[in-house]
GROMACS .gro file of C-alpha atoms in nm:
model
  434
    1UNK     CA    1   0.093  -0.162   0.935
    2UNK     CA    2   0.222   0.131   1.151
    3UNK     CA    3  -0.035   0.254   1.433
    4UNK     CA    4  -0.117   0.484   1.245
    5UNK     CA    5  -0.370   0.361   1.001
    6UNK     CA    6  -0.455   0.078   1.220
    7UNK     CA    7  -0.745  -0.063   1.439
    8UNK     CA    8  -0.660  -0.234   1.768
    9UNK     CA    9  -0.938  -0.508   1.707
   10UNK     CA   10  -0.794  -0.657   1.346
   11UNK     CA   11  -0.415  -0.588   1.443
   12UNK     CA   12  -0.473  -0.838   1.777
   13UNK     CA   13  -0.601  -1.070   1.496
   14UNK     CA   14  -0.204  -1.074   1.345
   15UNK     CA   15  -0.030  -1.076   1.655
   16UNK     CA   16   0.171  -1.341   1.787
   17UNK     CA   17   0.008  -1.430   2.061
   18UNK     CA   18  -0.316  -1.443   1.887
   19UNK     CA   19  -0.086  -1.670   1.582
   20UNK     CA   20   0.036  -1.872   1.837
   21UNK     CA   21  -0.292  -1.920   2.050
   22UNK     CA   22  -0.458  -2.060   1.739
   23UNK     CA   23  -0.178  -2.301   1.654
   24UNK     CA   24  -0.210  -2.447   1.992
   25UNK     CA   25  -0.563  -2.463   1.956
   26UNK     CA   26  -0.451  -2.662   1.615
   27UNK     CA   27  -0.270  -2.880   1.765
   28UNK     CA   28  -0.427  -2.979   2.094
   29UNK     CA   29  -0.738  -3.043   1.900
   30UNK     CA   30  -0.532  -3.297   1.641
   31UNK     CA   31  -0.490  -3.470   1.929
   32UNK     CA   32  -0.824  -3.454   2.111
   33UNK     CA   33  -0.896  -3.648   1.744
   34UNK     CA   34  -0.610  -3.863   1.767
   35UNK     CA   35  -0.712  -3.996   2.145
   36UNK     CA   36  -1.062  -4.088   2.002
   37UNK     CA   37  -0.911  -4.320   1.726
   38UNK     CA   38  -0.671  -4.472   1.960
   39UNK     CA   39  -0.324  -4.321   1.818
   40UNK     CA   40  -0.213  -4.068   2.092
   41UNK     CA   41  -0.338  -4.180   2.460
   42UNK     CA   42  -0.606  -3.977   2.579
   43UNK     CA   43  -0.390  -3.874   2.879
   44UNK     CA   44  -0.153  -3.737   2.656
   45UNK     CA   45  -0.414  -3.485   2.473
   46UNK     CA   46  -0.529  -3.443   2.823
   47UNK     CA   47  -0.144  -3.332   2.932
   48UNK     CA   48  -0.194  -3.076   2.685
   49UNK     CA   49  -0.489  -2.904   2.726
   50UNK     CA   50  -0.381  -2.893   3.119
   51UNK     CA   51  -0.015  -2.789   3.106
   52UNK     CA   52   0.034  -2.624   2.758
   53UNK     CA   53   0.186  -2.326   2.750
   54UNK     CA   54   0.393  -2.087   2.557
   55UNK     CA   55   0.587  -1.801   2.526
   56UNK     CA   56   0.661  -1.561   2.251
   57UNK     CA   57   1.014  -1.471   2.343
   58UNK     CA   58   1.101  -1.819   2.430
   59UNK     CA   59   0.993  -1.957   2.069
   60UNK     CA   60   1.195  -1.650   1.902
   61UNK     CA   61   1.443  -1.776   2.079
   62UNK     CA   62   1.449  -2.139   2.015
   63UNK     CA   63   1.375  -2.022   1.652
   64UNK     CA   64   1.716  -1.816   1.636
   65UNK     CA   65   1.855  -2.134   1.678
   66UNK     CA   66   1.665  -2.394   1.522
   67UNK     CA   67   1.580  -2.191   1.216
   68UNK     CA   68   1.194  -2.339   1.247
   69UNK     CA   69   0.908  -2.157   1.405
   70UNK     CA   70   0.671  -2.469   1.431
   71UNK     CA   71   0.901  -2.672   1.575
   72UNK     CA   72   1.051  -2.365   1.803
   73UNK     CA   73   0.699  -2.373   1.871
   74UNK     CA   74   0.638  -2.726   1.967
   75UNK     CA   75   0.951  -2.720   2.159
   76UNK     CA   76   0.793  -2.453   2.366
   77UNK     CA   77   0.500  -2.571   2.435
   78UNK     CA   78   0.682  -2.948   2.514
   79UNK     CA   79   0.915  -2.767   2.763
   80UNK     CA   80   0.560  -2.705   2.940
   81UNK     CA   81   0.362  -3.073   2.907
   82UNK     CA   82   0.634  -3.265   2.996
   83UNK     CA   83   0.682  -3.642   2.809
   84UNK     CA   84   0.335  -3.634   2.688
   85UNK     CA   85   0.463  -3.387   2.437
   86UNK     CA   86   0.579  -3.642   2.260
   87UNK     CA   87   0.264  -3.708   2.064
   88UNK     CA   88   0.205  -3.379   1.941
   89UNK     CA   89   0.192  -3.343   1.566
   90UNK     CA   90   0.165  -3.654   1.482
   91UNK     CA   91   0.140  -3.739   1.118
   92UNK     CA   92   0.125  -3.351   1.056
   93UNK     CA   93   0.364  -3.147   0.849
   94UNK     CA   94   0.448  -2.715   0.937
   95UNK     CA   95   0.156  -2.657   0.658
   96UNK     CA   96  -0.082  -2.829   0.864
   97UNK     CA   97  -0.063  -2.566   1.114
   98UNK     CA   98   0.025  -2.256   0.931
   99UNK     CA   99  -0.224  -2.330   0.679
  100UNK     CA  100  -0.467  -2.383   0.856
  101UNK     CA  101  -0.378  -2.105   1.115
  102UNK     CA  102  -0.414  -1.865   0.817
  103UNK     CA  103  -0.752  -1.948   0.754
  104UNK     CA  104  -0.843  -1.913   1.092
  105UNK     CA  105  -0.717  -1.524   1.121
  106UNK     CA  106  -0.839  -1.457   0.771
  107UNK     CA  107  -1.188  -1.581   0.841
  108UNK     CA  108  -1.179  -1.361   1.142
  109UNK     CA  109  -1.049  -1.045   0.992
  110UNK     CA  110  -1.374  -1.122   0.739
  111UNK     CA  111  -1.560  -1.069   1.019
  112UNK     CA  112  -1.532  -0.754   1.115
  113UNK     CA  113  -1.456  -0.663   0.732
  114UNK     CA  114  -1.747  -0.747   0.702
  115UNK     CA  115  -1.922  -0.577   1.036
  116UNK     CA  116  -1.706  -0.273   0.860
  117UNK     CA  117  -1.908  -0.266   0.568
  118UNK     CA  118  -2.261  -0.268   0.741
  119UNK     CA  119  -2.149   0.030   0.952
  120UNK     CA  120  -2.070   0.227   0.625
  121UNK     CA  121  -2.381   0.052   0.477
  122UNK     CA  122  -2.615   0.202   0.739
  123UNK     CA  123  -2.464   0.566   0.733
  124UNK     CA  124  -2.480   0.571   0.344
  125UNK     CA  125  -2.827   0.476   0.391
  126UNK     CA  126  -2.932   0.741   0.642
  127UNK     CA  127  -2.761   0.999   0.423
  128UNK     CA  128  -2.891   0.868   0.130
  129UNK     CA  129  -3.256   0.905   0.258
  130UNK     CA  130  -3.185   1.280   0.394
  131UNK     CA  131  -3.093   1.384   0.054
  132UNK     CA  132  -3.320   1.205  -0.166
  133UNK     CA  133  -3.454   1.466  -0.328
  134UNK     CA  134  -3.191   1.699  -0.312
  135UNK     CA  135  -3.147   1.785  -0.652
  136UNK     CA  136  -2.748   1.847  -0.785
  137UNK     CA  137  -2.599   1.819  -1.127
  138UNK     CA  138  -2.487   1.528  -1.253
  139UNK     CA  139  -2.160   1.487  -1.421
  140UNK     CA  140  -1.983   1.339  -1.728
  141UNK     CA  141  -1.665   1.383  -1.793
  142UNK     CA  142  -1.621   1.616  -1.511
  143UNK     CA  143  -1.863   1.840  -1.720
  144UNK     CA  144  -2.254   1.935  -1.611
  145UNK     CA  145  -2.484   1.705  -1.791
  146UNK     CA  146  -2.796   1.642  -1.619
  147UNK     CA  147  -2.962   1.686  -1.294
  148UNK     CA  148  -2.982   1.439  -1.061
  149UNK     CA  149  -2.998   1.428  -0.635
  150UNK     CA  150  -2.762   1.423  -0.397
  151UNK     CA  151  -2.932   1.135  -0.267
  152UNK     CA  152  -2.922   0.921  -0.568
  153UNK     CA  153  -2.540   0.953  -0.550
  154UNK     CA  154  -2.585   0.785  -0.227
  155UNK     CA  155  -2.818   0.496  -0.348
  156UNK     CA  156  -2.485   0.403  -0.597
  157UNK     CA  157  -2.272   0.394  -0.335
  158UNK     CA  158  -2.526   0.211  -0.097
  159UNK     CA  159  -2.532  -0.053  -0.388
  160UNK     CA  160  -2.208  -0.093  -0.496
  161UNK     CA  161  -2.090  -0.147  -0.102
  162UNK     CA  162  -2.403  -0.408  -0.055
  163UNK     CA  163  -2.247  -0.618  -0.394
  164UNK     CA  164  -1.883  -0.550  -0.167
  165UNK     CA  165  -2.050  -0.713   0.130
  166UNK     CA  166  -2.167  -1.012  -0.085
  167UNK     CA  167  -1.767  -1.022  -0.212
  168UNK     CA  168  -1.607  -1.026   0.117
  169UNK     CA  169  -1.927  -1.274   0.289
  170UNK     CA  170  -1.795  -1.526  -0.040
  171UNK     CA  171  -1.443  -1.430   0.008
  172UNK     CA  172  -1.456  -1.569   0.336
  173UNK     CA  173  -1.579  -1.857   0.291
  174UNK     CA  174  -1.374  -1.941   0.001
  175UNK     CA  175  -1.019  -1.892   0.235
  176UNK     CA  176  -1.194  -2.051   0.523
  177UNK     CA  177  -1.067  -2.404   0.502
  178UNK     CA  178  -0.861  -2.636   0.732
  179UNK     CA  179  -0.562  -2.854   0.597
  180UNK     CA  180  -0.452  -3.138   0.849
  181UNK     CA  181  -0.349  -3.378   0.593
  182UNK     CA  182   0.002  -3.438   0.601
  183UNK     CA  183   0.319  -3.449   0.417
  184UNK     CA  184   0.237  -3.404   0.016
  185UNK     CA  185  -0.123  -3.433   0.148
  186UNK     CA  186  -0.199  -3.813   0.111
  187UNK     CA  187  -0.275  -3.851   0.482
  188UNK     CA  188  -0.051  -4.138   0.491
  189UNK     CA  189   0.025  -4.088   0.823
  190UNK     CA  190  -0.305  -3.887   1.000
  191UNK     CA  191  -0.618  -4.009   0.957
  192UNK     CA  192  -0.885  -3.769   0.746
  193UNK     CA  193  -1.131  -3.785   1.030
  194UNK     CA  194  -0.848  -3.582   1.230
  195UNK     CA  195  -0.856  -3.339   0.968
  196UNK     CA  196  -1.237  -3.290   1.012
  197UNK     CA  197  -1.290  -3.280   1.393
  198UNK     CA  198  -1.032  -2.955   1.382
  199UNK     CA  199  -1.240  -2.832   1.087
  200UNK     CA  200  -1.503  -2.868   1.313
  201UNK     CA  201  -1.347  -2.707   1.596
  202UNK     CA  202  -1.168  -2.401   1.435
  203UNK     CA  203  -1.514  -2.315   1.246
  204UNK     CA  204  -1.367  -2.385   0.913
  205UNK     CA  205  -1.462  -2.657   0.604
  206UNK     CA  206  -1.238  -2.877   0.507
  207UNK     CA  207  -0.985  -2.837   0.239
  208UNK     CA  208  -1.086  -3.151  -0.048
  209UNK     CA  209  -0.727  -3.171  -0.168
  210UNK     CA  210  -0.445  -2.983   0.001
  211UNK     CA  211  -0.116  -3.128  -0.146
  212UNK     CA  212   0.042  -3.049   0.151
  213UNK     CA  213  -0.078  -2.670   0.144
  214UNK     CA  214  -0.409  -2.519   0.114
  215UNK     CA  215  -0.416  -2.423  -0.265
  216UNK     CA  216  -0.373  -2.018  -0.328
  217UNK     CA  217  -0.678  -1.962  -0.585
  218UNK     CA  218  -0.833  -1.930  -0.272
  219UNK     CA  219  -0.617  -1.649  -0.118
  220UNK     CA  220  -0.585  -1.503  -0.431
  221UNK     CA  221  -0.955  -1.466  -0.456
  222UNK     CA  222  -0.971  -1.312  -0.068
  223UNK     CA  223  -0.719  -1.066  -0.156
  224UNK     CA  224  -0.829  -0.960  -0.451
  225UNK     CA  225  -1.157  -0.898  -0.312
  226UNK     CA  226  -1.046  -0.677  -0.077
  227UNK     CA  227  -0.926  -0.496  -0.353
  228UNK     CA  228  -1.209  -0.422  -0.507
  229UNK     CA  229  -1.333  -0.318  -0.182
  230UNK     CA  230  -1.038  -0.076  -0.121
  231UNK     CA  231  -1.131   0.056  -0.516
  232UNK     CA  232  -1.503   0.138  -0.416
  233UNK     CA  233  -1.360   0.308  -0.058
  234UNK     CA  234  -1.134   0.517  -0.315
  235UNK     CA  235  -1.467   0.563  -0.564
  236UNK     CA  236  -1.649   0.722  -0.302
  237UNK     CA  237  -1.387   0.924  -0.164
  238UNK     CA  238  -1.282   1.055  -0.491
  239UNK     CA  239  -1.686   1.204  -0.538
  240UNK     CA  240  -1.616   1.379  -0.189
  241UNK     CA  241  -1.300   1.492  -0.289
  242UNK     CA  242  -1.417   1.689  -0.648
  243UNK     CA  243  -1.735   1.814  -0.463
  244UNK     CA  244  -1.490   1.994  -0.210
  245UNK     CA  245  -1.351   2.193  -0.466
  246UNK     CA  246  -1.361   2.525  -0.382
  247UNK     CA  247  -1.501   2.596  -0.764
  248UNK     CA  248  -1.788   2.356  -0.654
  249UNK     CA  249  -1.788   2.286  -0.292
  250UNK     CA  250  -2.175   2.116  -0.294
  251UNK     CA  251  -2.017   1.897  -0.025
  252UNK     CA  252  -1.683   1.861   0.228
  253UNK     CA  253  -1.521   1.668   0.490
  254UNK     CA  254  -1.628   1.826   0.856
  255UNK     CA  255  -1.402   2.035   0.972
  256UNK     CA  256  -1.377   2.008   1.334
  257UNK     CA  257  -1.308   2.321   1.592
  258UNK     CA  258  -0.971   2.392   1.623
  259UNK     CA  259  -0.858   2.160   1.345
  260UNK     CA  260  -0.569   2.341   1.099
  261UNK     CA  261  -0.575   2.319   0.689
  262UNK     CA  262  -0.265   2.441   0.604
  263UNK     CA  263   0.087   2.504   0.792
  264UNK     CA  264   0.069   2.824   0.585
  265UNK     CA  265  -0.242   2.946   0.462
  266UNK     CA  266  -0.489   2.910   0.788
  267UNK     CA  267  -0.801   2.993   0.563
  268UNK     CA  268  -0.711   2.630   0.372
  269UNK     CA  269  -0.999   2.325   0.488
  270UNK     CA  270  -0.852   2.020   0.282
  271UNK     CA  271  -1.046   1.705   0.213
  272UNK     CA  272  -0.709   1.531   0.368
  273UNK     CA  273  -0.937   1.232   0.483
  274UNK     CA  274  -1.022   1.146   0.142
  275UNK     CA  275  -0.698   1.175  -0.009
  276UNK     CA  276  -0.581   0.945   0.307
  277UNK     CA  277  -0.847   0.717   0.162
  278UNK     CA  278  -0.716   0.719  -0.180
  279UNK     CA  279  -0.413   0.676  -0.035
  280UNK     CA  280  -0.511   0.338   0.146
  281UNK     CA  281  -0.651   0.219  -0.155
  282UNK     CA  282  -0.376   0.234  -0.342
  283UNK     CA  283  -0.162  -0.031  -0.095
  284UNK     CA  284  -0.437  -0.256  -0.063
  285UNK     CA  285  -0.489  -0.318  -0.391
  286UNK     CA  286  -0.106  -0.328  -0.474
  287UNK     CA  287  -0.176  -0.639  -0.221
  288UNK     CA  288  -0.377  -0.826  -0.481
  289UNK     CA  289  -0.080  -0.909  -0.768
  290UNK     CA  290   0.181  -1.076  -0.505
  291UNK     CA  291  -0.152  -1.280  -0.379
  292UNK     CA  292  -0.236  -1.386  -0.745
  293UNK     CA  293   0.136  -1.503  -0.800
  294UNK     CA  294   0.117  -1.699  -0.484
  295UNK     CA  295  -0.134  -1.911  -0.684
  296UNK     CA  296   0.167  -2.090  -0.894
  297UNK     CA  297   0.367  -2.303  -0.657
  298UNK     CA  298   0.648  -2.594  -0.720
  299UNK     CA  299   0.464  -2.929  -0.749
  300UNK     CA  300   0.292  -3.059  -0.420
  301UNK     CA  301   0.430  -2.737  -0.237
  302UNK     CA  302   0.694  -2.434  -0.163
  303UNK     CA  303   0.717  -2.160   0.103
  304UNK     CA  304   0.735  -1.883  -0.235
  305UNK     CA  305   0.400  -1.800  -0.079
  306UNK     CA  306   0.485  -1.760   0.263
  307UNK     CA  307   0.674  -1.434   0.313
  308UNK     CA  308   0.402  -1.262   0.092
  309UNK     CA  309   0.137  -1.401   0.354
  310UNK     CA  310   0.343  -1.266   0.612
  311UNK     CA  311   0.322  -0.915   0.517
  312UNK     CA  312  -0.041  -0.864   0.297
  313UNK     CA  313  -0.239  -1.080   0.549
  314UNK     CA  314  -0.168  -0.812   0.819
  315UNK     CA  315  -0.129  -0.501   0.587
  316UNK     CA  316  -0.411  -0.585   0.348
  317UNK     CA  317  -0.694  -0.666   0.633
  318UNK     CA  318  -0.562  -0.417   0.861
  319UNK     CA  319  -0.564  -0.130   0.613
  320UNK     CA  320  -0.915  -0.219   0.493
  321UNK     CA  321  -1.060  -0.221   0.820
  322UNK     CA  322  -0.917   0.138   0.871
  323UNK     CA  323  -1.031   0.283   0.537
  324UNK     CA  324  -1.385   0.149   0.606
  325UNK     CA  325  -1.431   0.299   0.937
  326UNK     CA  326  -1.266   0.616   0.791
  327UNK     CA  327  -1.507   0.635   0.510
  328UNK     CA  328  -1.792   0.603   0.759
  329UNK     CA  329  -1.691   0.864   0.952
  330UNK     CA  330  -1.637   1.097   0.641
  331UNK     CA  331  -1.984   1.014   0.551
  332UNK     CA  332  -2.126   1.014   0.894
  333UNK     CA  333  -2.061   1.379   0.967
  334UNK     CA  334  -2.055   1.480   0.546
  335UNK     CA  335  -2.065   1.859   0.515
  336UNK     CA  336  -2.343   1.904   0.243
  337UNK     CA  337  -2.474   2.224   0.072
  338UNK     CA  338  -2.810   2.217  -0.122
  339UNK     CA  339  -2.842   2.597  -0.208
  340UNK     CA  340  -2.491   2.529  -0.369
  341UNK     CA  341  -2.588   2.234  -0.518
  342UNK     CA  342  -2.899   2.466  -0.666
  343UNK     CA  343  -2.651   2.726  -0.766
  344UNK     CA  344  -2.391   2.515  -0.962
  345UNK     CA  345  -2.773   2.348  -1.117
  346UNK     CA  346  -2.849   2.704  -1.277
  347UNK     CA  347  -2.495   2.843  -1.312
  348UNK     CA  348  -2.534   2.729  -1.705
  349UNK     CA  349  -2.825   2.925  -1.776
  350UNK     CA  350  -3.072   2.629  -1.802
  351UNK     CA  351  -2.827   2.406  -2.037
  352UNK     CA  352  -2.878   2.122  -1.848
  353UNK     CA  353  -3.224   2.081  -1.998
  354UNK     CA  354  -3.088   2.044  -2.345
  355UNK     CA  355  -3.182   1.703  -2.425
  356UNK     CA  356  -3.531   1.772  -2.331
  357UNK     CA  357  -3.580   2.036  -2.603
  358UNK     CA  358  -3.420   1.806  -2.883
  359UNK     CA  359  -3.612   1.526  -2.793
  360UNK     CA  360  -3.921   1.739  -2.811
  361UNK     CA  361  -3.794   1.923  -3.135
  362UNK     CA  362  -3.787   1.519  -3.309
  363UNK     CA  363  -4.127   1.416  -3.114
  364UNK     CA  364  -4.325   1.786  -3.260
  365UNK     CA  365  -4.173   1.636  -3.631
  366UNK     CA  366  -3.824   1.769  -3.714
  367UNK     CA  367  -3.500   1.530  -3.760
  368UNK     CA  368  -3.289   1.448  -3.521
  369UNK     CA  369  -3.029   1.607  -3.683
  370UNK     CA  370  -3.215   1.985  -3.701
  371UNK     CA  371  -3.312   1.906  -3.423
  372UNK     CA  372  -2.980   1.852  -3.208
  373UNK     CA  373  -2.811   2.130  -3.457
  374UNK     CA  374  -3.095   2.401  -3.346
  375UNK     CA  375  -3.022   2.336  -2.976
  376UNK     CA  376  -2.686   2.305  -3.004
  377UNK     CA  377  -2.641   2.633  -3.186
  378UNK     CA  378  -2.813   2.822  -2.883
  379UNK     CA  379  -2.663   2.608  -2.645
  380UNK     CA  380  -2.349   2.723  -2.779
  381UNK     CA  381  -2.388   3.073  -2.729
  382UNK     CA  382  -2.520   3.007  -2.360
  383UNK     CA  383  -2.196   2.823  -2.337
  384UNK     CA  384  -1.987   3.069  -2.451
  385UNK     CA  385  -2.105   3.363  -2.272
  386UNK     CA  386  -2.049   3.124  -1.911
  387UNK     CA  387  -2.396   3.094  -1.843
  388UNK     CA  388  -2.470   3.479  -1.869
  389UNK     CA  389  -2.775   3.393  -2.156
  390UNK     CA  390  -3.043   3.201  -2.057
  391UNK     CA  391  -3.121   2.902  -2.330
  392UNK     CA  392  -3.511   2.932  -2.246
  393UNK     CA  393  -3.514   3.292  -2.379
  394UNK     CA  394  -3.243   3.222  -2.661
  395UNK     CA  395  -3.470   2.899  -2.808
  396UNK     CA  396  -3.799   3.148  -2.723
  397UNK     CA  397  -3.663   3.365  -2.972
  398UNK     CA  398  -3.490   3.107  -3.255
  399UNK     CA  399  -3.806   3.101  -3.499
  400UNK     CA  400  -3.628   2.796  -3.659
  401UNK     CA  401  -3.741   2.649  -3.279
  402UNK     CA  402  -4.081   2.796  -3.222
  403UNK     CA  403  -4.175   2.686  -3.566
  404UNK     CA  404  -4.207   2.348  -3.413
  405UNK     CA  405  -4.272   2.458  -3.034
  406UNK     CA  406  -4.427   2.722  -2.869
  407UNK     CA  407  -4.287   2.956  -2.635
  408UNK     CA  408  -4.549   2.787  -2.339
  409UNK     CA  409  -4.375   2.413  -2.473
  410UNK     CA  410  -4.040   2.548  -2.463
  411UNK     CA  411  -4.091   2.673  -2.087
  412UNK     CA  412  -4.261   2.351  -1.988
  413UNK     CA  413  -3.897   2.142  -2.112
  414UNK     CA  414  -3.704   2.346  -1.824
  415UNK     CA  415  -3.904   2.194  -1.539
  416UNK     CA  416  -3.662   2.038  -1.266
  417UNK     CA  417  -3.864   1.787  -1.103
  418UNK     CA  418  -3.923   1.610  -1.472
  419UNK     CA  419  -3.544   1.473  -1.391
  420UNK     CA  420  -3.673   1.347  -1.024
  421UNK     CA  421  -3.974   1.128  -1.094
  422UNK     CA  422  -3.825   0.824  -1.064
  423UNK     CA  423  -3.612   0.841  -0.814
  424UNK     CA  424  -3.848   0.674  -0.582
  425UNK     CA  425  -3.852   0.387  -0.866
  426UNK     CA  426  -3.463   0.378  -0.782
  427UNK     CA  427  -3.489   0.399  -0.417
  428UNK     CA  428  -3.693   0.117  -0.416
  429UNK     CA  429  -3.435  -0.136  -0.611
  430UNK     CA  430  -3.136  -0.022  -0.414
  431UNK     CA  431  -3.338  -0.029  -0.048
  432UNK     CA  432  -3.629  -0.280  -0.101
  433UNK     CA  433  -3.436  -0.557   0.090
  434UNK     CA  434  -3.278  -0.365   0.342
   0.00000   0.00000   0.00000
């Protein structure tokens, strides 16, 4: 990913240094293994551990010529040891290492993917709690169709991010496996114990059956994960985004001192961190479909897979990790207006209390259907005149109405806080373990 939209923390994660630190780590640990059952001498894995070294520009350059990072690699890091290189990788295949390498950086991106999401978790929480009962419309279909709170909004967000942490904690341990089994994976020629002590060592389970490579239902799974995550990020930003409207404007993106809207209209404040967001979104999940077709490889193995990995494994976890600390900052500092919130609540003349009226209209003994057709008929004109009538006064004064409710019954329907009284019920569910 360009610097841009990235994180120095999760890029170090895809650099080659940090590749190549782990494949030595890989390696010198296979051995370590190898030395305790006998195979390598235990000077040897010694050798390495003391003398091994490597060089990113060297192995590019060995690779120009060979055509082969590992064993550009391993030529590298031989041109250091000295003859005792001669025992590294024994019985392994490329897979072995890049495999298993993969894991390694993908668990670790998890991590603070994960650390991401309880950052966000804890600001939607705090914000959540500051506007519990700040009441706001609530919306379907873009249109104004009952009141709910600002803080409410939050709680949805709080738990649709916890069920993302749950994702990406399973996610992680489903791509967190180590492969050190060998050509075609029948550890003809490595013993499985080998396989486990690195396991062991790298933090990672071991893969039951590799076939040579780890199989790609597991990466598949991992990346499309983080595309769901990247779909909730663009959820949440969307809400911000409509609520900055200048039409509605209940709630918008801090705008700092000094900061500029527009090349051309200076009065413009833009939500562009929220669009960014959408933005981001949009790659990471266009990350998921190559993943999923990495699943179908040729028999016990192909490198089909391998370019994709290349480019999402970077891109994917290093564009997440941005979007989620950009969302928390959005949040974090969240512009939010209550007496507009209150404003765009009665700009309908007291439609949003509709339901109320029919349901007491059907409970005081009329059909549903007179019922909904003698609200919506004043509803209508309240409607139509854009919120200049008032529907209390025009069902006050429908006898058709009062023949079933009085004026005092009709009032008593249009009482904001009836909407409210469970949102403590709902606060409870989404916070109760937290």
């Amino acid at each position: 990913m360009i610097p841009r939209y990235s994180r120095p923390q999760m890029v170090s994660i895809w650099e080659p240094e940090s590749r190549f630190r782990i494949w030595f780590e890989i390696e010198a640990h296979a051995m370590d293994a190898m030395a305790k059952l006998g195979i390598v001498p235990a000077e040897a894995a010694a050798a390495v551990w003391a003398r091994g070294q490597f060089e990113v520009d060297r192995i590019d350059a060995i690779e120009a010529e060979v055509k082969h990072d590992v064993i550009a690699f391993l030529t590298n890091v031989a041109e250091h040891v000295g003859e005792e290189a001669r025992f590294l990788h024994q019985g392994m295949t490329s897979s072995d290492v890049l495999d298993t390498c993969l894991a390694v950086q993908l668990a670790r991106a998890s991590d603070l993917l994960i650390a991401d999401l309880d950052a966000l978790l804890a600001v939607i929480k705090r914000r959540a709690f500051e506007h519990k009962l700040t009441p706001t419309i609530g919306r379907s279909h873009g249109i104004h169709a009952e009141p709910v709170t600002f803080g409410l909004k939050l709680a949805q967000a709080y738990a649709e991010f916890s069920r993302c942490r749950a994702r990406m904690v399973a996610a992680r341990e489903e791509v967190a496996t180590c492969a050190i089994s060998g050509a075609v994976g029948t550890f003809a020629n490595i013993d499985p114990s080998v396989e486990a002590y690195v396991a062991e060592k790298m933090g990672l389970a071991v893969e039951p059956v590799s076939t040579q490579v780890i199989p790609r239902d597991r990466h598949a799974m991992f990346f499309a994960t983080l595309g769901v995550i990247a779909s909730s990020v663009e959820r949440l930003a969307i809400e911000v985004r409509h609520l900055q409207r200048t039409e509605v404007l209940e709630a918008e993106e801090y705008f700092a001192p000094g900061q500029k809207g527009s090349s051309a209209m200076p009065h413009k404040r833009n939500p562009v961190l929220t669009e960014n967001l959408t933005g981001l979104a949009r790659l990471v999940r266009g990350y998921v479909t190559p993943a999923l077709e990495n699943v179908a490889l040729w028999h016990e193995r192909d490198i089909s897979h391998s370019s994709v990995e290349r480019m999402i494994g970077p891109d994917a976890t290093v564009t997440l990790d941005f979007a989620l600390a950009r969302l928390t900052g959005v949040i974090d500092k969240l512009l939010v207006y209550p007496e507009r919130m209150q404003k765009n609540l009665d700009k309908m003349g007291g439609l949003v209390h509709s339901q109320r009226v029919l349901l007491a209209l059907t409970q005081a003994g009329a059909s549903r259907e007179d019922s909904y057709r003698l609200v919506q008929r004043n509803a209508m004109k309240v409607w139509e005149s854009d919120g200049a009538l008032s529907l209390l006064e025009l069902l006050k004064a429908d006898a058709d109405v009062t023949r079933w409710l009085s004026p005092a019954q009709i009032e008593e329907k249009f009482d904001l806080g009836y909407h409210l009284k469970h949102v403590d019920t709902i606060f409870d569910r989404v916070f109760s373990d937290t």
